[in-house]
Short mmCIF file of C-alpha atoms in Angstrom, two decimals:
data_model
loop_
_atom_site.label_atom_id
_atom_site.label_comp_id
_atom_site.label_asym_id
_atom_site.label_seq_id
_atom_site.Cartn_x
_atom_site.Cartn_y
_atom_site.Cartn_z
CA MET A 1 125.96 94.26 98.92
CA GLU A 2 124.96 97.60 96.85
CA SER A 3 121.19 98.39 99.14
CA GLU A 4 123.69 98.30 102.29
CA ILE A 5 125.22 101.59 101.21
CA ARG A 6 122.45 103.06 100.41
CA GLY A 7 120.11 105.75 102.18
CA GLU A 8 117.74 103.03 102.15
CA SER A 9 119.29 100.28 104.12
CA ARG A 10 118.59 102.42 107.27
CA THR A 11 116.61 99.89 109.94
CA ARG A 12 114.98 102.61 111.58
CA LEU A 13 110.73 102.46 111.03
CA ASN A 14 109.17 105.51 109.07
CA LYS A 15 106.01 106.49 110.78
CA TYR A 16 104.52 107.94 108.10
CA ALA A 17 105.11 104.85 106.24
CA CYS A 18 103.72 102.37 109.26
CA ALA A 19 100.58 104.56 109.41
CA CYS A 20 99.68 104.04 105.95
CA ALA A 21 100.11 100.32 106.07
CA ILE A 22 98.41 99.62 109.64
CA VAL A 23 95.28 101.54 107.95
CA GLY A 24 95.39 99.51 104.88
CA SER A 25 96.14 96.23 106.53
CA MET A 26 92.67 96.97 108.46
CA ILE A 27 90.57 95.13 105.38
CA SER A 28 92.56 91.88 106.92
CA ILE A 29 91.36 92.09 110.69
CA ILE A 30 87.61 92.51 108.96
CA PHE A 31 88.33 89.47 106.84
CA GLY A 32 89.99 87.67 109.66
CA TYR A 33 86.51 88.46 112.13
CA ASP A 34 84.73 86.39 109.01
CA THR A 35 87.24 83.82 108.72
CA GLY A 36 86.97 83.04 112.94
CA VAL A 37 83.57 84.56 113.57
CA MET A 38 82.44 81.49 111.38
CA SER A 39 83.60 78.81 113.01
CA GLY A 40 81.36 79.41 116.01
CA ALA A 41 78.27 80.63 114.47
CA MET A 42 77.75 77.51 112.25
CA ILE A 43 77.25 75.55 115.11
CA PHE A 44 73.95 78.02 115.35
CA ILE A 45 73.06 78.31 111.95
CA LYS A 46 72.97 74.14 111.62
CA GLU A 47 70.30 74.25 114.37
CA GLU A 48 68.44 76.60 113.00
CA PHE A 49 68.45 75.96 108.84
CA GLU A 50 68.59 72.00 110.00
CA VAL A 51 71.33 71.90 107.02
CA LYS A 52 73.59 69.40 106.38
CA GLU A 53 77.40 68.60 106.16
CA THR A 54 77.62 69.23 103.60
CA GLN A 55 75.66 72.76 102.44
CA LEU A 56 78.26 73.60 105.58
CA GLU A 57 81.66 72.73 103.48
CA VAL A 58 79.68 74.31 100.93
CA LEU A 59 79.26 77.90 103.07
CA ALA A 60 82.03 77.39 104.88
CA GLY A 61 84.53 77.05 101.38
CA ILE A 62 82.46 78.54 99.19
CA LEU A 63 83.92 82.20 100.59
CA ASN A 64 86.97 81.51 99.22
CA LEU A 65 86.57 80.08 95.62
CA CYS A 66 84.65 83.76 95.39
CA ALA A 67 87.94 84.96 96.83
CA LEU A 68 89.76 83.04 94.16
CA VAL A 69 87.40 85.02 91.25
CA GLY A 70 88.60 88.57 93.91
CA SER A 71 91.70 87.96 93.79
CA LEU A 72 92.20 87.80 90.16
CA CYS A 73 90.24 90.92 89.83
CA ALA A 74 92.33 92.77 92.17
CA GLY A 75 95.63 92.92 90.07
CA ARG A 76 94.00 94.27 86.62
CA THR A 77 91.88 96.12 89.33
CA SER A 78 94.69 97.72 91.33
CA ASP A 79 96.56 98.97 87.83
CA TYR A 80 94.03 100.77 86.88
CA ILE A 81 92.15 101.96 89.52
CA GLY A 82 95.41 102.02 91.96
CA ARG A 83 96.25 100.45 94.90
CA ARG A 84 94.21 103.23 97.41
CA TYR A 85 90.82 102.78 95.79
CA THR A 86 90.89 99.10 95.30
CA ILE A 87 91.42 99.06 98.88
CA ALA A 88 87.71 101.07 99.62
CA LEU A 89 86.24 98.61 96.74
CA ALA A 90 87.10 95.36 98.71
CA SER A 91 85.49 97.41 101.62
CA LEU A 92 82.56 97.84 100.01
CA ILE A 93 82.07 95.22 99.27
CA PHE A 94 82.38 93.79 101.67
CA MET A 95 80.20 95.93 103.36
CA LEU A 96 77.47 94.45 101.19
CA GLY A 97 78.55 90.91 101.89
CA SER A 98 78.39 91.13 106.00
CA ILE A 99 74.38 93.16 105.84
CA LEU A 100 73.18 90.21 103.14
CA MET A 101 74.68 87.87 105.87
CA GLY A 102 73.53 89.50 109.12
CA TYR A 103 69.91 89.69 107.29
CA SER A 104 69.72 86.32 105.90
CA PRO A 105 66.13 85.31 106.28
CA ASN A 106 67.18 81.30 104.87
CA TYR A 107 70.26 79.65 103.54
CA ASN A 108 70.55 80.76 99.92
CA VAL A 109 70.31 84.70 101.25
CA LEU A 110 73.30 83.25 103.81
CA LEU A 111 74.90 82.22 100.95
CA LEU A 112 74.56 84.82 98.86
CA GLY A 113 76.36 87.57 100.92
CA ARG A 114 79.36 84.67 101.73
CA CYS A 115 80.12 84.88 97.90
CA THR A 116 80.02 88.69 97.64
CA ALA A 117 81.95 88.63 101.34
CA GLY A 118 84.96 86.49 99.48
CA VAL A 119 84.64 88.46 96.59
CA GLY A 120 85.88 91.30 98.75
CA VAL A 121 87.60 88.73 100.68
CA GLY A 122 90.20 88.62 97.63
CA PHE A 123 90.53 91.96 96.46
CA ALA A 124 92.01 92.62 100.82
CA LEU A 125 94.25 89.96 100.48
CA MET A 126 95.68 90.51 97.25
CA ILE A 127 96.44 94.38 97.73
CA ALA A 128 96.98 94.59 101.55
CA PRO A 129 100.16 93.32 101.38
CA VAL A 130 101.53 94.82 98.04
CA TYR A 131 100.09 98.48 99.21
CA ALA A 132 102.54 97.47 102.23
CA ALA A 133 105.18 96.47 100.05
CA GLU A 134 105.87 99.50 97.77
CA ILE A 135 105.29 102.14 100.64
CA SER A 136 108.10 100.85 102.29
CA SER A 137 112.12 100.22 102.87
CA PRO A 138 113.86 96.68 102.55
CA LYS A 139 115.27 96.55 106.06
CA THR A 140 111.13 97.41 106.93
CA ARG A 141 109.47 95.77 104.53
CA GLY A 142 108.92 92.31 105.99
CA PHE A 143 107.17 93.87 108.90
CA LEU A 144 104.87 96.39 107.04
CA SER A 145 104.32 93.69 104.74
CA SER A 146 103.27 91.29 107.68
CA LEU A 147 100.93 93.98 109.77
CA PRO A 148 98.24 92.21 106.98
CA GLU A 149 98.53 88.51 109.13
CA ILE A 150 98.80 90.36 112.19
CA GLY A 151 95.37 91.68 110.80
CA ILE A 152 93.66 88.66 109.99
CA SER A 153 95.25 86.67 113.54
CA ILE A 154 93.79 90.13 115.83
CA GLY A 155 90.16 89.38 113.13
CA ILE A 156 89.83 85.66 113.53
CA LEU A 157 90.41 86.62 117.79
CA LEU A 158 87.65 88.92 118.03
CA GLY A 159 85.32 86.56 115.87
CA TYR A 160 85.55 84.10 118.75
CA ILE A 161 85.10 86.37 121.13
CA SER A 162 82.34 87.38 119.21
CA ASN A 163 80.84 84.10 119.12
CA ASN A 164 81.44 83.55 122.78
CA LEU A 165 79.91 87.13 123.45
CA PHE A 166 76.40 87.00 120.92
CA ALA A 167 75.58 82.69 121.71
CA LYS A 168 74.00 84.74 125.14
CA LEU A 169 71.57 86.36 122.61
CA THR A 170 67.71 83.89 120.83
CA LEU A 171 68.99 81.63 118.28
CA LYS A 172 67.83 83.68 115.43
CA LEU A 173 69.86 87.47 116.37
CA GLY A 174 72.52 85.67 118.42
CA TRP A 175 75.10 84.71 114.84
CA ARG A 176 73.07 87.16 112.59
CA MET A 177 74.73 89.85 114.69
CA MET A 178 77.91 87.99 114.15
CA LEU A 179 78.12 88.12 110.68
CA GLY A 180 76.20 91.63 110.39
CA ILE A 181 78.03 93.02 112.62
CA ALA A 182 81.60 93.12 110.08
CA ALA A 183 79.81 95.46 107.87
CA ILE A 184 80.06 98.72 110.67
CA PRO A 185 84.18 98.73 110.66
CA SER A 186 84.30 97.70 106.61
CA LEU A 187 82.54 101.47 106.07
CA MET A 188 84.50 103.04 107.81
CA LEU A 189 87.24 101.67 106.33
CA ALA A 190 86.16 102.77 103.10
CA ILE A 191 85.93 106.20 104.43
CA GLY A 192 89.47 106.07 105.51
CA ILE A 193 91.50 104.64 103.21
CA LEU A 194 91.27 107.71 101.09
CA LYS A 195 93.24 110.02 103.03
CA MET A 196 96.33 107.35 103.18
CA PRO A 197 98.15 108.21 99.84
CA GLU A 198 98.71 106.36 97.19
CA SER A 199 101.42 104.21 96.25
CA PRO A 200 104.62 106.21 94.65
CA ARG A 201 105.16 102.32 92.66
CA TRP A 202 102.28 103.01 90.95
CA LEU A 203 101.83 107.29 90.32
CA ILE A 204 105.66 106.71 88.51
CA MET A 205 104.21 103.48 86.23
CA LYS A 206 101.19 105.63 85.47
CA GLY A 207 103.98 109.60 84.86
CA ARG A 208 102.86 110.93 87.76
CA ILE A 209 106.47 111.51 88.95
CA GLY A 210 105.96 114.52 90.82
CA GLU A 211 103.06 112.90 93.38
CA ALA A 212 105.36 110.22 93.77
CA LYS A 213 108.13 112.44 95.19
CA LYS A 214 105.61 114.34 97.42
CA ILE A 215 104.83 110.69 98.98
CA MET A 216 108.39 108.93 99.00
CA TYR A 217 109.44 112.15 100.98
CA LYS A 218 107.06 111.34 103.21
CA VAL A 219 107.50 107.42 103.61
CA CYS A 220 111.52 107.63 103.82
CA ASP A 221 114.11 108.97 106.66
CA ASP A 222 115.97 111.65 104.60
CA GLU A 223 116.52 112.89 101.13
CA GLU A 224 118.94 110.86 99.85
CA GLU A 225 116.75 107.42 100.69
CA ALA A 226 114.21 109.02 98.63
CA GLN A 227 116.07 110.03 95.47
CA GLN A 228 117.94 106.33 95.26
CA ARG A 229 114.38 105.05 95.63
CA LEU A 230 112.58 107.42 92.97
CA LYS A 231 115.69 106.72 90.71
CA ASP A 232 115.69 102.77 91.35
CA ILE A 233 112.03 102.91 91.01
CA LYS A 234 111.60 104.68 87.44
CA ARG A 235 114.58 102.68 85.96
CA ALA A 236 112.69 99.54 86.60
CA ALA A 237 108.78 101.51 84.79
CA GLY A 238 111.65 102.19 81.75
CA ILE A 239 111.44 106.43 82.50
CA ASN A 240 114.79 108.13 82.49
CA GLU A 241 116.12 108.18 86.60
CA ASP A 242 117.14 111.95 86.18
CA CYS A 243 113.53 113.09 84.95
CA ASN A 244 112.65 115.29 87.18
CA ASP A 245 108.94 116.35 85.67
CA ASP A 246 106.05 116.90 87.53
CA VAL A 247 104.19 114.03 85.17
CA VAL A 248 105.65 112.51 82.58
CA GLN A 249 103.54 111.30 79.23
CA ILE A 250 103.67 107.24 78.28
CA SER A 251 101.76 106.71 74.99
CA SER A 252 98.72 105.38 74.63
CA SER A 253 100.93 102.52 72.81
CA GLY A 254 103.17 101.92 75.78
CA GLN A 255 99.96 101.55 78.27
CA LYS A 256 98.33 99.35 76.69
CA ALA A 257 102.17 96.84 75.47
CA GLN A 258 101.81 97.88 79.95
CA THR A 259 98.76 95.92 80.43
CA SER A 260 98.35 93.58 77.35
CA GLY A 261 101.62 92.20 77.49
CA VAL A 262 101.62 91.21 81.56
CA TRP A 263 99.93 87.88 81.21
CA LYS A 264 102.10 86.90 78.30
CA GLU A 265 104.91 87.77 80.56
CA LEU A 266 104.06 85.51 83.82
CA LEU A 267 102.19 82.89 82.47
CA LEU A 268 102.43 81.99 78.15
CA LYS A 269 106.43 83.33 77.40
CA PRO A 270 107.66 83.78 80.93
CA THR A 271 111.61 84.48 80.80
CA PRO A 272 113.08 81.76 82.97
CA THR A 273 113.81 84.46 85.89
CA VAL A 274 110.09 85.61 85.81
CA ARG A 275 108.56 81.75 85.60
CA ARG A 276 111.12 80.85 89.23
CA MET A 277 109.07 84.49 90.91
CA LEU A 278 106.31 82.28 89.58
CA ILE A 279 107.51 79.00 90.74
CA ALA A 280 107.84 80.09 94.40
CA GLY A 281 104.83 82.09 94.37
CA VAL A 282 102.58 80.29 93.23
CA GLY A 283 104.16 77.69 95.21
CA ILE A 284 104.24 79.12 98.33
CA HIS A 285 100.19 80.42 98.73
CA PHE A 286 99.41 76.24 97.40
CA PHE A 287 101.56 74.80 100.53
CA GLU A 288 99.96 77.05 103.48
CA HIS A 289 96.72 75.83 103.26
CA ALA A 290 97.38 72.33 101.45
CA THR A 291 99.13 71.65 105.23
CA GLY A 292 95.87 71.33 106.90
CA THR A 293 95.76 74.74 108.64
CA GLU A 294 92.19 75.37 107.65
CA ALA A 295 91.31 72.52 109.07
CA VAL A 296 92.44 73.95 111.81
CA ILE A 297 90.79 77.28 112.05
CA LEU A 298 87.93 76.28 110.87
CA TYR A 299 86.98 73.53 112.05
CA GLY A 300 88.69 73.81 115.93
CA PRO A 301 85.33 73.57 117.78
CA ARG A 302 84.90 70.15 116.04
CA ILE A 303 88.64 68.92 115.99
CA PHE A 304 87.95 69.39 119.98
CA LYS A 305 84.79 67.72 119.89
CA LYS A 306 86.64 64.57 118.49
CA ALA A 307 89.12 64.35 121.07
CA GLY A 308 86.69 64.95 123.58
CA VAL A 309 85.51 68.60 124.08
CA THR A 310 82.03 68.04 124.40
CA ALA A 311 79.89 71.45 126.02
CA ARG A 312 79.73 74.01 123.73
CA LYS A 313 81.06 76.34 126.03
CA LYS A 314 83.76 74.96 126.59
CA LEU A 315 84.51 74.39 122.94
CA LEU A 316 84.33 78.09 122.35
CA LEU A 317 86.36 79.05 124.98
CA ALA A 318 89.02 76.36 123.02
CA THR A 319 89.41 78.22 120.46
CA VAL A 320 89.65 81.69 121.75
CA GLY A 321 92.87 80.05 122.79
CA VAL A 322 93.62 78.89 119.06
CA GLY A 323 93.29 82.83 118.37
CA LEU A 324 95.08 84.33 121.11
CA THR A 325 98.13 81.59 120.42
CA LYS A 326 98.10 82.67 116.37
CA LEU A 327 98.13 86.38 117.15
CA VAL A 328 100.96 86.61 120.20
CA PHE A 329 103.21 84.07 117.75
CA ILE A 330 102.52 86.38 114.16
CA THR A 331 103.03 89.03 116.13
CA LEU A 332 106.52 87.47 117.15
CA SER A 333 107.56 86.93 113.64
CA THR A 334 106.48 90.81 112.28
CA PHE A 335 109.10 91.92 114.67
CA ILE A 336 112.41 89.16 113.23
CA ILE A 337 111.35 88.49 109.80
CA ASP A 338 113.71 91.03 108.40
CA ARG A 339 116.28 89.90 111.03
CA VAL A 340 116.06 86.25 111.08
CA GLY A 341 115.09 85.73 106.98
CA ARG A 342 112.26 84.55 104.93
CA ARG A 343 114.23 80.82 104.58
CA LYS A 344 115.09 80.66 108.26
CA LEU A 345 111.71 81.46 109.40
CA LEU A 346 109.93 79.54 106.55
CA LEU A 347 112.00 76.04 107.40
CA THR A 348 111.97 76.50 111.58
CA SER A 349 108.12 77.03 111.06
CA ILE A 350 107.40 73.77 108.87
CA ALA A 351 109.60 71.38 110.59
CA GLY A 352 107.49 72.58 113.64
CA MET A 353 103.76 71.83 111.69
CA ILE A 354 105.32 68.87 110.46
CA VAL A 355 105.99 67.66 114.42
CA ALA A 356 102.41 69.20 115.49
CA LEU A 357 100.66 67.76 112.65
CA THR A 358 102.38 64.29 112.65
CA GLY A 359 101.64 64.22 117.20
CA LEU A 360 97.85 65.23 117.07
CA ALA A 361 97.37 62.41 114.24
CA THR A 362 98.59 60.06 116.00
CA CYS A 363 96.22 61.35 118.95
CA LEU A 364 93.38 61.38 117.41
CA THR A 365 93.86 58.25 115.79
CA VAL A 366 94.11 56.29 119.65
CA VAL A 367 91.27 58.37 120.77
CA GLU A 368 88.88 56.94 117.69
CA HIS A 369 89.91 53.58 118.51
CA SER A 370 89.06 54.05 121.55
CA ASP A 371 85.97 53.80 124.12
CA LYS A 372 86.57 55.52 126.78
CA LYS A 373 87.81 58.79 127.35
CA LEU A 374 91.54 59.47 127.17
CA ILE A 375 92.06 62.33 129.25
CA TRP A 376 95.82 62.40 128.03
CA ALA A 377 95.21 62.46 124.22
CA LEU A 378 92.82 64.76 125.16
CA VAL A 379 95.79 67.19 126.75
CA MET A 380 98.36 66.39 124.18
CA SER A 381 95.60 66.51 121.25
CA LEU A 382 95.69 70.24 122.65
CA ILE A 383 99.21 70.34 123.12
CA PHE A 384 99.29 69.53 119.32
CA VAL A 385 96.59 71.89 118.56
CA TYR A 386 98.57 75.20 119.94
CA THR A 387 102.11 74.01 118.45
CA PHE A 388 100.76 73.11 114.99
CA ILE A 389 98.87 77.21 115.11
CA MET A 390 102.20 78.98 116.93
CA PHE A 391 104.95 77.36 114.44
CA PHE A 392 102.77 77.52 111.92
CA ASN A 393 102.13 81.75 112.40
CA VAL A 394 105.28 82.51 112.99
CA GLY A 395 106.91 81.41 110.09
CA LEU A 396 104.85 79.95 106.97
CA CYS A 397 101.40 82.23 107.39
CA PRO A 398 103.34 85.65 107.01
CA VAL A 399 105.66 85.34 104.94
CA CYS A 400 104.08 83.71 102.81
CA TRP A 401 101.63 87.18 101.50
CA VAL A 402 105.23 88.94 102.19
CA TYR A 403 107.59 86.59 99.37
CA SER A 404 104.51 86.96 97.01
CA ALA A 405 104.19 90.67 97.46
CA GLU A 406 108.17 92.09 97.08
CA ILE A 407 109.66 88.68 94.30
CA PHE A 408 107.26 90.02 91.09
CA PRO A 409 108.99 92.90 88.93
CA MET A 410 106.40 96.06 89.04
CA LYS A 411 104.98 95.32 85.59
CA LEU A 412 104.00 91.88 87.00
CA ARG A 413 104.07 92.31 91.08
CA ALA A 414 100.30 93.40 91.30
CA VAL A 415 99.00 90.59 88.78
CA GLY A 416 101.29 87.94 89.60
CA ALA A 417 100.76 88.69 93.33
CA SER A 418 96.32 88.26 92.43
CA ILE A 419 97.49 84.89 91.35
CA SER A 420 99.47 83.99 93.81
CA VAL A 421 96.51 84.58 96.44
CA ALA A 422 93.73 82.62 93.82
CA VAL A 423 96.29 79.51 94.63
CA ASN A 424 95.58 80.23 98.06
CA ARG A 425 91.93 81.07 97.59
CA MET A 426 91.40 77.30 95.53
CA MET A 427 93.80 75.85 98.27
CA ASN A 428 91.65 77.22 101.09
CA ALA A 429 88.17 76.51 99.59
CA THR A 430 90.01 72.95 98.68
CA VAL A 431 90.86 72.19 102.93
CA SER A 432 87.48 73.76 104.20
CA MET A 433 84.95 72.06 102.03
CA THR A 434 86.94 68.85 101.84
CA PHE A 435 87.70 68.06 105.62
CA LEU A 436 84.85 66.98 106.44
CA SER A 437 84.53 64.11 104.30
CA LEU A 438 87.86 63.26 103.88
CA SER A 439 87.41 62.66 107.60
CA ASP A 440 84.74 60.22 107.75
CA ALA A 441 86.52 58.56 104.29
CA ILE A 442 89.83 58.09 106.08
CA THR A 443 89.15 58.71 109.19
CA ILE A 444 90.45 62.72 111.19
CA GLY A 445 93.59 60.99 112.36
CA GLY A 446 94.21 60.40 108.63
CA ALA A 447 93.37 63.55 107.35
CA PHE A 448 95.80 65.14 109.46
CA TYR A 449 98.89 62.12 108.86
CA LEU A 450 98.20 63.48 104.95
CA TYR A 451 98.36 67.28 105.73
CA ALA A 452 101.76 66.14 106.99
CA GLY A 453 102.82 64.63 104.75
CA MET A 454 102.27 67.62 102.49
CA ALA A 455 104.67 70.01 104.94
CA VAL A 456 107.07 67.28 104.38
CA VAL A 457 106.37 68.24 100.64
CA ALA A 458 106.45 72.19 101.43
CA LEU A 459 110.27 71.44 103.21
CA PHE A 460 111.67 70.10 100.26
CA PHE A 461 110.16 73.02 97.84
CA VAL A 462 111.16 75.39 99.90
CA TYR A 463 114.94 74.37 100.33
CA PHE A 464 115.49 74.18 96.84
CA CYS A 465 113.35 76.46 95.19
CA LEU A 466 113.04 79.61 97.47
CA PRO A 467 115.61 82.35 97.46
CA GLU A 468 116.32 84.31 99.99
CA THR A 469 114.81 87.90 99.62
CA LYS A 470 115.76 90.09 102.90
CA GLY A 471 117.58 93.14 103.17
CA ARG A 472 117.20 93.42 99.14
CA SER A 473 115.50 96.47 97.08
CA LEU A 474 112.21 95.45 95.01
CA GLU A 475 113.75 96.35 92.14
CA GLU A 476 116.51 94.40 92.82
CA MET A 477 114.13 90.78 93.41
CA GLU A 478 115.60 90.05 89.70
CA ASP A 479 118.68 89.94 90.64
CA VAL A 480 118.01 87.26 93.48
CA PHE A 481 115.47 84.87 91.14
CA THR A 482 118.84 84.33 87.86
CA LYS A 483 120.06 80.98 88.61
CA PRO A 484 123.49 81.90 89.34
CA ALA A 485 122.95 83.81 92.36
CA ILE A 486 120.21 81.42 93.37
CA ALA A 487 123.18 78.38 93.06
CA LYS A 488 125.51 81.49 94.95
CA ASN A 489 123.18 81.63 97.73
CA SER A 490 122.65 78.51 98.53
CA LYS A 491 126.13 78.19 98.30
CA LYS A 492 126.77 80.29 101.22
CA GLU A 493 124.30 78.56 103.34
CA VAL A 494 126.29 75.74 103.14
CA GLU A 495 129.73 77.17 104.20
CA LEU A 496 127.87 79.15 107.01
CA ALA A 497 126.20 76.12 108.35
CA GLY A 498 129.46 74.26 108.32
CA SER A 499 131.03 76.74 110.75
#
């Protein structure tokens, strides 16, 4: 393989690139915190405001509907102002939302704060993996692009811990502290990200080659690797790869074509290769939530209560266990994703999720039809929940974000990733806003049988539509997604499986 003979194929992790990716991923911790803390905060919000179940569903899901809007805006915004400033903007928007939620004297203000935070979430989810992917080398891109997902997992766990800590305060103060305290790290990140470098790929797209070169030498381990990556990026941007000018003037007509043609190339008249990329990016984000993960994470306390855990303290502690499991296995995934490959992790992950969802659905159905408390069903329900979290976070969860951030061509990457994230948020909102109603309509066990069915469809989708991208440079992705290349990869996998 061509990329394996280049300097960029080195497996050593560049410390500067890693530091940039870590700081860029901090926004994901804040988002994860808001997701995790809301699962427990809703118990107290319902008690103080005396809201209905449907209002709680709206409160839970509105963040993702607004995130859909934010993610669609983030692609174009990051192309205009850069990846770094987009992360800062996301932090400031989220800070405003946290302040509103922490203040909220009534349900309407709380909903407004949740909407505002949602827009910031949309920006964050799109830009963090793209920034990490654009500063990393092919052999470490999976690891660095997974860091935002580790951030989300850390945030969710901190949210669960916050539920337990602030639950000891008064009803009026406790949940407001849970939600409002996120404003502090949001402000710190908005300031801290400005000390990080801009994406060299974005700089070259804007003709700022001199700045890109300086950054590339920092994020690469040697001069040969930096020069080769710069040549590949310049060629992909339509700039002479031997050009050494600090600034290349890109004509206004060229810039206009660069921006106005993106939607046309992605949605209206895509090439067969771009169409396959879009189907892959959108599809994997669709199935991440169509398989019911948000139902487990956001409504974990309700699931445990349905299974037989009734004490409030035990419910909150059980959700902390979910957070710990998520963090452990998503961290494991980041260390093996560049070795095992995207496809193998996805197929293993989804197969395990199918078993866990089917088992959980069966146990909850048995509990619902029993007049007495069944200890075995309670224990097995807890095991299946943790098993689902384990398999989901070792594969589908992190690979989803890595894959959509790396497959699109440079010109289409930001908008392509934003469309994928928008679908992700739409499905997240759909699941979070319909789970309670769906459970009432077809029982909670029936709801998880439905999610298990979606996971089966996801398994077939990954097998037939997602080629392996491990070890390939961002500039090679168009070759990966051409039809002959996909067929060749599939044939090779079958031969390896047979041997």
